[in-house]
N, CA, C and O atoms as a MOPAC input file, in Angstrom:
PM7 MOZYME 1SCF
protein

 N     11.08500 1    10.90500 1     2.85700 1
 C     12.11900 1     9.92300 1     3.02300 1
 C     12.06000 1     8.95700 1     1.84000 1
 O     10.98100 1     8.52700 1     1.43300 1
 N     13.20800 1     8.62600 1     1.30300 1
 C     13.26200 1     7.66600 1     0.21300 1
 C     13.45500 1     6.26400 1     0.76400 1
 O     14.22500 1     6.04500 1     1.69900 1
 N     12.73300 1     5.30700 1     0.15700 1
 C     12.92300 1     3.90400 1     0.50200 1
 C     13.27700 1     3.15100 1    -0.77100 1
 O     12.85900 1     3.53300 1    -1.86400 1
 N     14.03700 1     2.09700 1    -0.62800 1
 C     14.39100 1     1.22500 1    -1.74100 1
 C     13.55700 1    -0.04100 1    -1.62400 1
 O     13.47300 1    -0.64300 1    -0.55400 1
 N     12.93900 1    -0.44000 1    -2.73700 1
 C     12.10800 1    -1.63200 1    -2.73800 1
 C     12.09400 1    -2.21800 1    -4.13700 1
 O     11.68000 1    -1.55200 1    -5.08600 1
 N     12.54100 1    -3.45500 1    -4.27500 1
 C     12.55100 1    -4.13600 1    -5.56700 1
 C     13.19300 1    -3.27200 1    -6.65100 1
 O     12.60800 1    -3.05600 1    -7.71300 1
 N     14.37600 1    -2.79000 1    -6.37900 1
 C     15.14500 1    -2.01000 1    -7.34900 1
 C     14.47800 1    -0.70700 1    -7.76700 1
 O     14.79600 1    -0.16200 1    -8.82400 1
 N     13.56000 1    -0.20400 1    -6.95400 1
 C     12.94000 1     1.08900 1    -7.22400 1
 C     13.09500 1     1.96400 1    -5.99000 1
 O     13.31200 1     1.47200 1    -4.88200 1
 N     12.98200 1     3.24400 1    -6.19900 1
 C     13.01400 1     4.20200 1    -5.10700 1
 C     11.63600 1     4.83300 1    -4.99600 1
 O     11.08100 1     5.30800 1    -5.98700 1
 N     11.09500 1     4.83700 1    -3.80200 1
 C      9.78800 1     5.46000 1    -3.54900 1
 C      9.97400 1     6.49800 1    -2.45700 1
 O     10.78500 1     6.32500 1    -1.54700 1
 N      9.21500 1     7.57000 1    -2.55900 1
 C      9.18400 1     8.57400 1    -1.50500 1
 C      8.00300 1     8.28600 1    -0.60800 1
 O      6.89900 1     8.01500 1    -1.08100 1
 N      8.23800 1     8.34500 1     0.68300 1
 C      7.14800 1     8.24700 1     1.64600 1
 C      7.27000 1     9.41400 1     2.61600 1
 O      8.35800 1     9.94800 1     2.83100 1
 N      6.15600 1     9.79600 1     3.18900 1
 C      6.12400 1    10.90000 1     4.14400 1
 C      6.41500 1    10.34200 1     5.53000 1
 O      5.50000 1     9.91300 1     6.23200 1
 N      7.67500 1    10.34600 1     5.92200 1
 C      8.09500 1     9.76400 1     7.19600 1
 C      7.47700 1    10.47800 1     8.39100 1
 O      7.43900 1     9.92100 1     9.48800 1
 N      6.99100 1    11.70400 1     8.19700 1
 C      6.36200 1    12.41200 1     9.31400 1
 C      5.05000 1    11.74800 1     9.72500 1
 O      4.52000 1    12.03700 1    10.79800 1
 N      4.52400 1    10.86400 1     8.88300 1
 C      3.27000 1    10.15100 1     9.16600 1
 C      3.51100 1     8.81600 1     9.86900 1
 O      2.56500 1     8.07700 1    10.14000 1
 N      4.78000 1     8.50400 1    10.16600 1
 C      5.13000 1     7.24400 1    10.81000 1
 C      5.88400 1     7.54500 1    12.08900 1
 O      6.86200 1     8.29200 1    12.08200 1
 N      5.42600 1     6.95700 1    13.19700 1
 C      6.07500 1     7.17200 1    14.48100 1
 C      7.17700 1     6.12300 1    14.68200 1
 O      7.06100 1     5.20800 1    15.49800 1
 N      8.23600 1     6.29900 1    13.91000 1
 C      9.40400 1     5.42000 1    14.00300 1
 C     10.57300 1     6.13000 1    13.33400 1
 O     10.38500 1     6.98100 1    12.46500 1
 N     11.76600 1     5.77400 1    13.74600 1
 C     12.93800 1     6.38600 1    13.13700 1
 C     13.16300 1     5.77800 1    11.74400 1
 O     12.72600 1     4.65700 1    11.48300 1
 N     13.83400 1     6.50300 1    10.86100 1
 C     14.04900 1     6.01500 1     9.49500 1
 C     14.70900 1     4.63700 1     9.42500 1
 O     14.38600 1     3.84900 1     8.53700 1
 N     15.62200 1     4.33700 1    10.33900 1
 C     16.29300 1     3.02900 1    10.31900 1
 C     15.28600 1     1.90300 1    10.55700 1
 O     15.37800 1     0.84800 1     9.92900 1
 N     14.33500 1     2.11900 1    11.45100 1
 C     13.30300 1     1.10700 1    11.71600 1
 C     12.41100 1     0.92100 1    10.50200 1
 O     12.08800 1    -0.20800 1    10.13400 1
 N     12.01200 1     2.01900 1     9.87900 1
 C     11.17300 1     1.94600 1     8.68000 1
 C     11.90900 1     1.17500 1     7.58700 1
 O     11.34200 1     0.26900 1     6.97700 1
 N     13.16000 1     1.52800 1     7.33900 1
 C     13.93300 1     0.85600 1     6.28900 1
 C     14.14100 1    -0.62500 1     6.60200 1
 O     14.10200 1    -1.45600 1     5.69400 1
 N     14.35800 1    -0.96300 1     7.85700 1
 C     14.52600 1    -2.36400 1     8.25200 1
 C     13.24500 1    -3.15000 1     7.98900 1
 O     13.30600 1    -4.27100 1     7.48400 1
 N     12.09100 1    -2.58400 1     8.32200 1
 C     10.83700 1    -3.28500 1     8.07600 1
 C     10.56400 1    -3.42200 1     6.57500 1
 O     10.01300 1    -4.43500 1     6.14500 1
 N     10.93400 1    -2.43800 1     5.78400 1
 C     10.80800 1    -2.53500 1     4.33000 1
 C     11.70700 1    -3.66300 1     3.81900 1
 O     11.28800 1    -4.45200 1     2.97200 1
 N     12.93400 1    -3.74400 1     4.32500 1
 C     13.85400 1    -4.81400 1     3.92600 1
 C     13.28300 1    -6.17800 1     4.28800 1
 O     13.36200 1    -7.11600 1     3.49500 1
 N     12.70100 1    -6.29200 1     5.49300 1
 C     12.09400 1    -7.55400 1     5.92300 1
 C     10.89700 1    -7.91900 1     5.04000 1
 O     10.69600 1    -9.09000 1     4.71900 1
 N     10.11900 1    -6.93500 1     4.65500 1
 C      8.99400 1    -7.17300 1     3.75400 1
 C      9.50800 1    -7.70400 1     2.41700 1
 O      9.00600 1    -8.70200 1     1.90100 1
 N     10.50800 1    -7.03000 1     1.86600 1
 C     11.04700 1    -7.40900 1     0.56100 1
 C     11.64500 1    -8.81600 1     0.59300 1
 O     11.54400 1    -9.55000 1    -0.39000 1
 N     12.25900 1    -9.19400 1     1.69500 1
 C     12.89000 1   -10.51900 1     1.79200 1
 C     11.88900 1   -11.61700 1     2.14800 1
 O     12.24200 1   -12.79600 1     2.15400 1
 N     10.65600 1   -11.24400 1     2.44200 1
 C      9.63600 1   -12.22800 1     2.77700 1
 C      9.55500 1   -12.56800 1     4.25700 1
 O      8.78300 1   -13.44300 1     4.64900 1
 N     10.34300 1   -11.88800 1     5.08100 1
 C     10.32300 1   -12.12300 1     6.52500 1
 C      9.11700 1   -11.46900 1     7.20000 1
 O      8.77000 1   -11.82300 1     8.32700 1
 N      8.48500 1   -10.52800 1     6.52300 1
 C      7.40200 1    -9.73500 1     7.10300 1
 C      6.29200 1    -9.57400 1     6.08100 1
 O      6.55800 1    -9.33300 1     4.90400 1
 N      5.03800 1    -9.70700 1     6.52800 1
 C      3.90000 1    -9.45000 1     5.64200 1
 C      3.12100 1    -8.22000 1     6.08000 1
 O      2.36600 1    -7.64900 1     5.29400 1
 N      3.30000 1    -7.81000 1     7.32700 1
 C      2.63500 1    -6.62200 1     7.86300 1
 C      3.68400 1    -5.73200 1     8.50700 1
 O      4.71700 1    -6.20400 1     8.98200 1
 N      3.40200 1    -4.44400 1     8.51300 1
 C      4.31900 1    -3.49100 1     9.13400 1
 C      3.86300 1    -3.20500 1    10.54800 1
 O      2.67300 1    -3.03700 1    10.81400 1
 N      4.81600 1    -3.15200 1    11.44100 1
 C      4.55700 1    -2.87000 1    12.84500 1
 C      4.99200 1    -1.43200 1    13.12700 1
 O      5.93500 1    -1.18200 1    13.87800 1
 N      4.27400 1    -0.49600 1    12.50100 1
 C      4.60400 1     0.92200 1    12.61600 1
 C      3.33000 1     1.68700 1    12.95500 1
 O      2.25900 1     1.39500 1    12.42400 1
 N      3.45600 1     2.65000 1    13.82600 1
 C      2.30500 1     3.49000 1    14.15700 1
 C      2.16900 1     4.56900 1    13.08500 1
 O      3.09100 1     5.34500 1    12.83600 1
 N      0.99400 1     4.59400 1    12.45900 1
 C      0.73800 1     5.49600 1    11.33600 1
 C     -0.20000 1     6.61500 1    11.76300 1
 O     -1.19200 1     6.37900 1    12.45300 1
 N      0.12100 1     7.83100 1    11.34900 1
 C     -0.75200 1     8.98700 1    11.53400 1
 C     -1.54400 1     9.14900 1    10.24100 1
 O     -1.04800 1     9.70700 1     9.26300 1
 N     -2.78400 1     8.65400 1    10.25000 1
 C     -3.61200 1     8.68100 1     9.05000 1
 C     -4.05200 1    10.10400 1     8.73700 1
 O     -4.20000 1    10.93700 1     9.63100 1
 N     -4.25900 1    10.36400 1     7.44800 1
 C     -4.79000 1    11.65000 1     7.03300 1
 C     -6.20700 1    11.81000 1     7.56600 1
 O     -6.86900 1    10.83100 1     7.91000 1
 N     -6.65300 1    13.02700 1     7.62800 1
 C     -8.02200 1    13.31700 1     8.06800 1
 C     -9.00300 1    12.99900 1     6.94700 1
 O     -8.61100 1    12.89300 1     5.78500 1
 N    -10.24900 1    12.85100 1     7.28900 1
 C    -11.32600 1    12.75600 1     6.31500 1
 C    -11.36400 1    11.46300 1     5.53500 1
 O    -10.92000 1    10.41300 1     5.99800 1
 N    -11.90900 1    11.57100 1     4.33100 1
 C    -12.14500 1    10.39700 1     3.50200 1
 C    -10.85600 1     9.65300 1     3.16700 1
 O    -10.83000 1     8.42200 1     3.20000 1
 N     -9.79100 1    10.37700 1     2.84700 1
 C     -8.53000 1     9.71200 1     2.51600 1
 C     -8.04800 1     8.87400 1     3.69000 1
 O     -7.55100 1     7.76600 1     3.48700 1
 N     -8.17900 1     9.36500 1     4.88800 1
 C     -7.81300 1     8.59100 1     6.06600 1
 C     -8.65800 1     7.33700 1     6.22200 1
 O     -8.15600 1     6.28900 1     6.62900 1
 N     -9.94600 1     7.44700 1     5.89700 1
 C    -10.82500 1     6.26700 1     5.95900 1
 C    -10.39200 1     5.22500 1     4.94000 1
 O    -10.39600 1     4.02900 1     5.23400 1
 N    -10.01900 1     5.66900 1     3.74400 1
 C     -9.54400 1     4.73900 1     2.72000 1
 C     -8.21500 1     4.12200 1     3.16000 1
 O     -8.00200 1     2.92500 1     2.96600 1
 N     -7.33100 1     4.90700 1     3.74000 1
 C     -6.05300 1     4.37000 1     4.22200 1
 C     -6.29300 1     3.26900 1     5.25800 1
 O     -5.62500 1     2.23500 1     5.23000 1
 N     -7.22900 1     3.48500 1     6.15900 1
 C     -7.54300 1     2.46300 1     7.16700 1
 C     -8.10000 1     1.19700 1     6.50900 1
 O     -7.80400 1     0.08300 1     6.94000 1
 N     -8.90800 1     1.38300 1     5.46200 1
 C     -9.43200 1     0.22800 1     4.72500 1
 C     -8.29600 1    -0.53400 1     4.04400 1
 O     -8.32800 1    -1.76300 1     3.96800 1
 N     -7.29800 1     0.18800 1     3.55300 1
 C     -6.15200 1    -0.45700 1     2.90300 1
 C     -5.41200 1    -1.36700 1     3.87000 1
 O     -5.08100 1    -2.50100 1     3.52500 1
 N     -5.15000 1    -0.88200 1     5.07800 1
 C     -4.37200 1    -1.69800 1     6.02000 1
 C     -5.16300 1    -2.89500 1     6.52300 1
 O     -4.58400 1    -3.82400 1     7.08600 1
 N     -6.47600 1    -2.88700 1     6.32900 1
 C     -7.29400 1    -4.03700 1     6.71500 1
 C     -7.27900 1    -5.14900 1     5.66800 1
 O     -7.78500 1    -6.24100 1     5.92400 1
 N     -6.70700 1    -4.88800 1     4.49700 1
 C     -6.61800 1    -5.91200 1     3.45100 1
 C     -5.36500 1    -6.74300 1     3.73300 1
 O     -4.25300 1    -6.21700 1     3.68500 1
 N     -5.53200 1    -8.02200 1     4.02400 1
 C     -4.35500 1    -8.84800 1     4.33600 1
 C     -3.41800 1    -9.01200 1     3.13500 1
 O     -3.85300 1    -8.95300 1     1.98500 1
 N     -2.14400 1    -9.21600 1     3.41300 1
 C     -1.18800 1    -9.52000 1     2.35200 1
 C     -1.67000 1   -10.75500 1     1.61400 1
 O     -2.16000 1   -11.70600 1     2.22300 1
 N     -1.52600 1   -10.73100 1     0.29700 1
 C     -1.96500 1   -11.85200 1    -0.52000 1
 C     -3.39400 1   -11.72900 1    -0.99400 1
 O     -3.87500 1   -12.58600 1    -1.73600 1
 N     -4.08500 1   -10.67500 1    -0.57800 1
 C     -5.46400 1   -10.44700 1    -0.99900 1
 C     -5.56700 1    -9.06800 1    -1.64200 1
 O     -4.71400 1    -8.20200 1    -1.44800 1
 N     -6.62900 1    -8.89200 1    -2.40500 1
 C     -6.92600 1    -7.59000 1    -2.99400 1
 C     -8.39700 1    -7.27300 1    -2.77700 1
 O     -9.19500 1    -8.14700 1    -2.43800 1
 N     -8.73600 1    -6.02100 1    -2.97600 1
 C    -10.11900 1    -5.56400 1    -3.02700 1
 C    -10.21800 1    -4.65200 1    -4.23700 1
 O     -9.24700 1    -3.99800 1    -4.61500 1
 N    -11.38000 1    -4.61300 1    -4.83300 1
 C    -11.55500 1    -3.69100 1    -5.95600 1
 C    -11.90000 1    -2.30200 1    -5.41600 1
 O    -12.32200 1    -2.14000 1    -4.27100 1
 N    -11.70500 1    -1.31800 1    -6.27800 1
 C    -12.09100 1     0.04200 1    -5.91600 1
 C    -13.56800 1     0.06700 1    -5.54900 1
 O    -13.96700 1     0.74600 1    -4.60200 1
 N    -14.37600 1    -0.67200 1    -6.29600 1
 C    -15.80800 1    -0.72400 1    -6.03500 1
 C    -16.14200 1    -1.35400 1    -4.69300 1
 O    -17.03300 1    -0.87500 1    -3.99100 1
 N    -15.43800 1    -2.42600 1    -4.32400 1
 C    -15.68300 1    -3.06700 1    -3.02700 1
 C    -15.36900 1    -2.11800 1    -1.87400 1
 O    -16.12500 1    -2.02600 1    -0.90700 1
 N    -14.24900 1    -1.41700 1    -1.98900 1
 C    -13.88800 1    -0.45300 1    -0.94100 1
 C    -14.89600 1     0.68700 1    -0.92700 1
 O    -15.30600 1     1.14100 1     0.14100 1
 N    -15.29700 1     1.15000 1    -2.09700 1
 C    -16.28400 1     2.23700 1    -2.18600 1
 C    -17.59600 1     1.82400 1    -1.53400 1
 O    -18.18800 1     2.60400 1    -0.78800 1
 N    -18.05200 1     0.62100 1    -1.80400 1
 C    -19.29800 1     0.13400 1    -1.20400 1
 C    -19.17700 1     0.09600 1     0.31600 1
 O    -20.08400 1     0.53100 1     1.02500 1
 N    -18.07000 1    -0.41700 1     0.80800 1
 C    -17.87000 1    -0.50700 1     2.25800 1
 C    -17.85700 1     0.87000 1     2.91400 1
 O    -18.28000 1     1.02400 1     4.05900 1
 N    -17.36800 1     1.86900 1     2.17900 1
 C    -17.26400 1     3.22900 1     2.72100 1
 C    -18.41300 1     4.12600 1     2.26900 1
 O    -18.41400 1     5.32900 1     2.53100 1
 N    -19.38900 1     3.53100 1     1.59000 1
 C    -20.53700 1     4.27000 1     1.07000 1
 C    -20.10100 1     5.47500 1     0.24900 1
 O    -20.49400 1     6.61400 1     0.50100 1
 N    -19.27700 1     5.17200 1    -0.73800 1
 C    -18.71800 1     6.21600 1    -1.59000 1
 C    -18.70500 1     5.73000 1    -3.03000 1
 O    -19.41400 1     4.78600 1    -3.38000 1
 N    -17.90600 1     6.36900 1    -3.85600 1
 C    -17.77300 1     6.01800 1    -5.27000 1
 C    -16.36400 1     5.50300 1    -5.55600 1
 O    -15.39600 1     5.90000 1    -4.90700 1
 N    -16.27400 1     4.61600 1    -6.53500 1
 C    -14.98200 1     4.02000 1    -6.90900 1
 C    -13.94200 1     5.08700 1    -7.24900 1
 O    -12.78600 1     4.98700 1    -6.83800 1
 N    -14.35300 1     6.09500 1    -7.99200 1
 C    -13.39500 1     7.13400 1    -8.39500 1
 C    -12.84200 1     7.87900 1    -7.17700 1
 O    -11.67100 1     8.25700 1    -7.15900 1
 N    -13.67800 1     8.08800 1    -6.16900 1
 C    -13.21500 1     8.75300 1    -4.94800 1
 C    -12.18900 1     7.88900 1    -4.22400 1
 O    -11.21600 1     8.40500 1    -3.67400 1
 N    -12.40400 1     6.58500 1    -4.22400 1
 C    -11.43300 1     5.66600 1    -3.60100 1
 C    -10.11600 1     5.73100 1    -4.35800 1
 O     -9.04900 1     5.79100 1    -3.74700 1
 N    -10.18500 1     5.71900 1    -5.69500 1
 C     -8.97000 1     5.81600 1    -6.49900 1
 C     -8.20600 1     7.10400 1    -6.24000 1
 O     -6.97800 1     7.10000 1    -6.15300 1
 N     -8.92900 1     8.19700 1    -6.11700 1
 C     -8.27900 1     9.47500 1    -5.83100 1
 C     -7.62400 1     9.45000 1    -4.45200 1
 O     -6.52200 1     9.97000 1    -4.27700 1
 N     -8.29700 1     8.84900 1    -3.47900 1
 C     -7.72600 1     8.74600 1    -2.13500 1
 C     -6.47300 1     7.87200 1    -2.14600 1
 O     -5.49500 1     8.17500 1    -1.46200 1
 N     -6.50300 1     6.79700 1    -2.91800 1
 C     -5.31600 1     5.94600 1    -3.04300 1
 C     -4.13600 1     6.76400 1    -3.57100 1
 O     -3.00600 1     6.60500 1    -3.10900 1
 N     -4.40400 1     7.62800 1    -4.53000 1
 C     -3.35900 1     8.47200 1    -5.10000 1
 C     -2.79700 1     9.48300 1    -4.12300 1
 O     -1.69700 1     9.99700 1    -4.32800 1
 N     -3.53800 1     9.78000 1    -3.05500 1
 C     -3.07100 1    10.72700 1    -2.03300 1
 C     -2.38500 1    10.02100 1    -0.85800 1
 O     -1.94700 1    10.68100 1     0.08500 1
 N     -2.28600 1     8.69900 1    -0.90200 1
 C     -1.65600 1     7.94500 1     0.17900 1
 C     -0.19600 1     8.37800 1     0.32600 1
 O      0.59900 1     8.16000 1    -0.58800 1
 N      0.17400 1     8.98700 1     1.45700 1
 C      1.53800 1     9.49300 1     1.60800 1
 C      2.56000 1     8.43200 1     2.00800 1
 O      3.76100 1     8.69900 1     2.01600 1
 N      2.09000 1     7.23400 1     2.33700 1
 C      3.03400 1     6.18800 1     2.75700 1
 C      2.71800 1     4.85400 1     2.06500 1
 O      2.33500 1     3.87600 1     2.70700 1
 N      2.89200 1     4.84800 1     0.72200 1
 C      2.62300 1     3.61900 1    -0.02000 1
 C      3.50100 1     2.47300 1     0.45900 1
 O      4.56300 1     2.69200 1     1.04200 1
 N      3.06400 1     1.29100 1     0.21600 1
 C      3.63900 1     0.01700 1     0.64200 1
 C      3.30700 1    -0.21100 1     2.10800 1
 O      2.73300 1    -1.24600 1     2.44600 1
 N      3.64600 1     0.71400 1     2.98100 1
 C      3.32400 1     0.56500 1     4.40800 1
 C      1.81400 1     0.60500 1     4.59300 1
 O      1.25100 1    -0.21500 1     5.31900 1
 N      1.16600 1     1.54600 1     3.94700 1
 C     -0.29700 1     1.54500 1     3.82200 1
 C     -0.53400 1     1.05700 1     2.39100 1
 O     -0.35700 1     1.82000 1     1.44100 1
 N     -0.93700 1    -0.22000 1     2.22900 1
 C     -0.81800 1    -0.93100 1     0.95800 1
 C     -1.88100 1    -0.60500 1    -0.10000 1
 O     -2.78500 1    -1.40400 1    -0.34400 1
 N     -1.76600 1     0.56200 1    -0.71700 1
 C     -2.70300 1     0.93500 1    -1.77400 1
 C     -2.56700 1     0.01200 1    -2.98600 1
 O     -3.47200 1    -0.03800 1    -3.81900 1
 N     -1.46400 1    -0.71200 1    -3.09900 1
 C     -1.29800 1    -1.63600 1    -4.22400 1
 C     -2.29600 1    -2.79600 1    -4.15700 1
 O     -2.50000 1    -3.48700 1    -5.15500 1
 N     -2.91100 1    -3.01500 1    -3.00800 1
 C     -3.87400 1    -4.10700 1    -2.85500 1
 C     -5.27700 1    -3.73600 1    -3.33300 1
 O     -6.18400 1    -4.56700 1    -3.29700 1
 N     -5.45700 1    -2.50900 1    -3.77600 1
 C     -6.74200 1    -2.09100 1    -4.34100 1
 C     -6.58400 1    -2.06800 1    -5.85700 1
 O     -5.71600 1    -1.38300 1    -6.39900 1
 N     -7.44500 1    -2.83600 1    -6.52900 1
 C     -7.29700 1    -3.06700 1    -7.96400 1
 C     -8.62000 1    -2.84000 1    -8.68900 1
 O     -9.67000 1    -2.69400 1    -8.06300 1
 N     -8.55300 1    -2.81200 1   -10.00500 1
 C     -9.76300 1    -2.76700 1   -10.81400 1
 C    -10.39900 1    -4.14800 1   -10.87700 1
 O     -9.78400 1    -5.13700 1   -10.48100 1
 N    -11.61000 1    -4.21400 1   -11.36600 1
 C    -12.31900 1    -5.49300 1   -11.45700 1
 C    -11.57500 1    -6.47100 1   -12.35700 1
 O    -11.46500 1    -7.65500 1   -12.03700 1
 N    -11.05700 1    -5.97000 1   -13.49700 1
 C    -10.40600 1    -6.87100 1   -14.44200 1
 C     -9.02400 1    -6.38600 1   -14.88100 1
 O     -8.50500 1    -6.82300 1   -15.90800 1
 N     -8.43400 1    -5.48400 1   -14.10200 1
 C     -7.08500 1    -5.00200 1   -14.40400 1
 C     -6.48600 1    -4.38300 1   -13.14400 1
 O     -7.18800 1    -4.12300 1   -12.16600 1
 N     -5.18400 1    -4.15700 1   -13.18700 1
 C     -4.52500 1    -3.55500 1   -12.02400 1
 C     -4.96500 1    -2.12000 1   -11.80200 1
 O     -5.28500 1    -1.74200 1   -10.67500 1
 N     -4.98600 1    -1.32900 1   -12.83200 1
 C     -5.37000 1     0.07600 1   -12.78200 1
 C     -4.44400 1     0.88000 1   -11.88300 1
 O     -4.00600 1     0.39300 1   -10.84000 1
 N     -4.15200 1     2.08000 1   -12.27600 1
 C     -3.28900 1     3.06600 1   -11.65600 1
 C     -2.55300 1     2.76000 1   -10.36800 1
 O     -3.08000 1     2.11400 1    -9.46300 1
 N     -1.33800 1     3.23500 1   -10.30900 1
 C     -0.51200 1     3.15400 1    -9.10800 1
 C      0.57700 1     4.19600 1    -9.26900 1
 O      1.26400 1     4.23500 1   -10.28900 1
 N      0.73200 1     5.03700 1    -8.26500 1
 C      1.70200 1     6.13600 1    -8.36600 1
 C      3.11700 1     5.63300 1    -8.61100 1
 O      3.92600 1     6.33600 1    -9.21600 1
 N      3.42600 1     4.43000 1    -8.15100 1
 C      4.75300 1     3.85000 1    -8.36200 1
 C      4.88700 1     3.13400 1    -9.69000 1
 O      5.95100 1     2.60400 1   -10.01000 1
 N      3.80400 1     3.11600 1   -10.47300 1
 C      3.80700 1     2.43300 1   -11.76200 1
 C      3.20600 1     1.04000 1   -11.64600 1
 O      3.31300 1     0.38100 1   -10.61200 1
 N      2.57700 1     0.61000 1   -12.72200 1
 C      1.90700 1    -0.69500 1   -12.71000 1
 C      2.88400 1    -1.85900 1   -12.57900 1
 O      2.52500 1    -2.90000 1   -12.02800 1
 N      4.11700 1    -1.70500 1   -13.07800 1
 C      5.09800 1    -2.77900 1   -12.91700 1
 C      5.39300 1    -3.03800 1   -11.45200 1
 O      5.47900 1    -4.19000 1   -11.02700 1
 N      5.55200 1    -1.96100 1   -10.66900 1
 C      5.79800 1    -2.13500 1    -9.23800 1
 C      4.56000 1    -2.69900 1    -8.54400 1
 O      4.68600 1    -3.55800 1    -7.67100 1
 N      3.38000 1    -2.23800 1    -8.91000 1
 C      2.14900 1    -2.75900 1    -8.31300 1
 C      2.04900 1    -4.26300 1    -8.56100 1
 O      1.74600 1    -5.02800 1    -7.64500 1
 N      2.30000 1    -4.67800 1    -9.78600 1
 C      2.27500 1    -6.09900 1   -10.13200 1
 C      3.32100 1    -6.85700 1    -9.30600 1
 O      3.03800 1    -7.92900 1    -8.77100 1
 N      4.48800 1    -6.31100 1    -9.21000 1
 C      5.56400 1    -6.98600 1    -8.45800 1
 C      5.21100 1    -7.12900 1    -6.98500 1
 O      5.47700 1    -8.17100 1    -6.38500 1
 N      4.61700 1    -6.10000 1    -6.39500 1
 C      4.20300 1    -6.17300 1    -4.99200 1
 C      3.13600 1    -7.25100 1    -4.79500 1
 O      3.20900 1    -8.03700 1    -3.85000 1
 N      2.15400 1    -7.28400 1    -5.68500 1
 C      1.09300 1    -8.28400 1    -5.57000 1
 C      1.63100 1    -9.69400 1    -5.79500 1
 O      1.24600 1   -10.62100 1    -5.08100 1
 N      2.50900 1    -9.86700 1    -6.76700 1
 C      3.12900 1   -11.17700 1    -6.98800 1
 C      3.94200 1   -11.59900 1    -5.77300 1
 O      3.90300 1   -12.75900 1    -5.36300 1
 N      4.67600 1   -10.65700 1    -5.20000 1
 C      5.48500 1   -10.93300 1    -4.01400 1
 C      4.60900 1   -11.44200 1    -2.86600 1
 O      5.01500 1   -12.31600 1    -2.10000 1
 N      3.40700 1   -10.88100 1    -2.76200 1
 C      2.47800 1   -11.27200 1    -1.69800 1
 C      1.64800 1   -12.50300 1    -2.05700 1
 O      0.91200 1   -13.02100 1    -1.21700 1
 N      1.76300 1   -12.97400 1    -3.30000 1
 C      1.00800 1   -14.13700 1    -3.73900 1
 C     -0.45300 1   -13.83500 1    -4.05400 1
 O     -1.29500 1   -14.73300 1    -4.01200 1
 N     -0.75600 1   -12.59300 1    -4.36700 1
 C     -2.13700 1   -12.19300 1    -4.67800 1
 C     -2.45300 1   -12.47000 1    -6.13800 1
 O     -1.57800 1   -12.37700 1    -6.99800 1
 N     -3.70200 1   -12.80900 1    -6.41300 1
 C     -4.16300 1   -12.95400 1    -7.79300 1
 C     -4.18700 1   -11.57800 1    -8.44300 1
 O     -4.56800 1   -10.58800 1    -7.81900 1
 N     -3.77800 1   -11.53200 1    -9.69500 1
 C     -3.74800 1   -10.26800 1   -10.41800 1
 C     -4.92500 1   -10.26900 1   -11.38500 1
 O     -5.01300 1   -11.14100 1   -12.24900 1
 N     -5.83600 1    -9.29700 1   -11.25000 1
 C     -7.01900 1    -9.27600 1   -12.11100 1
 C     -6.64100 1    -9.19400 1   -13.59300 1
 O     -5.74600 1    -8.44800 1   -13.99200 1
 N     -7.35800 1    -9.99300 1   -14.39200 1
 C     -7.12500 1    -9.97600 1   -15.82400 1
 C     -5.97900 1   -10.85200 1   -16.26500 1
 O     -5.68400 1   -10.92900 1   -17.45800 1
 N     -5.31800 1   -11.52300 1   -15.31600 1
 C     -4.20700 1   -12.41300 1   -15.66000 1
 C     -4.53000 1   -13.81700 1   -15.15100 1
 O     -5.13000 1   -13.97400 1   -14.08800 1
 N     -4.12600 1   -14.84200 1   -15.91900 1
 C     -4.44000 1   -16.22200 1   -15.49600 1
 C     -3.73700 1   -16.63800 1   -14.22100 1
 O     -3.91200 1   -17.76500 1   -13.75900 1

């Protein structure tokens, strides 16, 4: 399913969300307008390590970030494995992989670093490496 967010189009795997497309799009619109900071959608997480990382992502409040290393430490894993799991997130924005950053830079995002920066700015999060 395609969603529109900040003048970009993102694909998400709607089969992983227990809601109709209109509800998903409405919550995305509310997020973009600042009416919503969290999504009220039931998510079917992936199995295994990627699912564990996805659950860690949703535990990061809007306006905050965690580094790949912090998430890796919490999950007793490696930073690179966390980054790879972030890249496999089938429902970005709803499961906020944009909130996982490098120690001193934004570092990779399937939607592009400009969108990652915009999402973090929208949430009022500090951006690593920027004043």
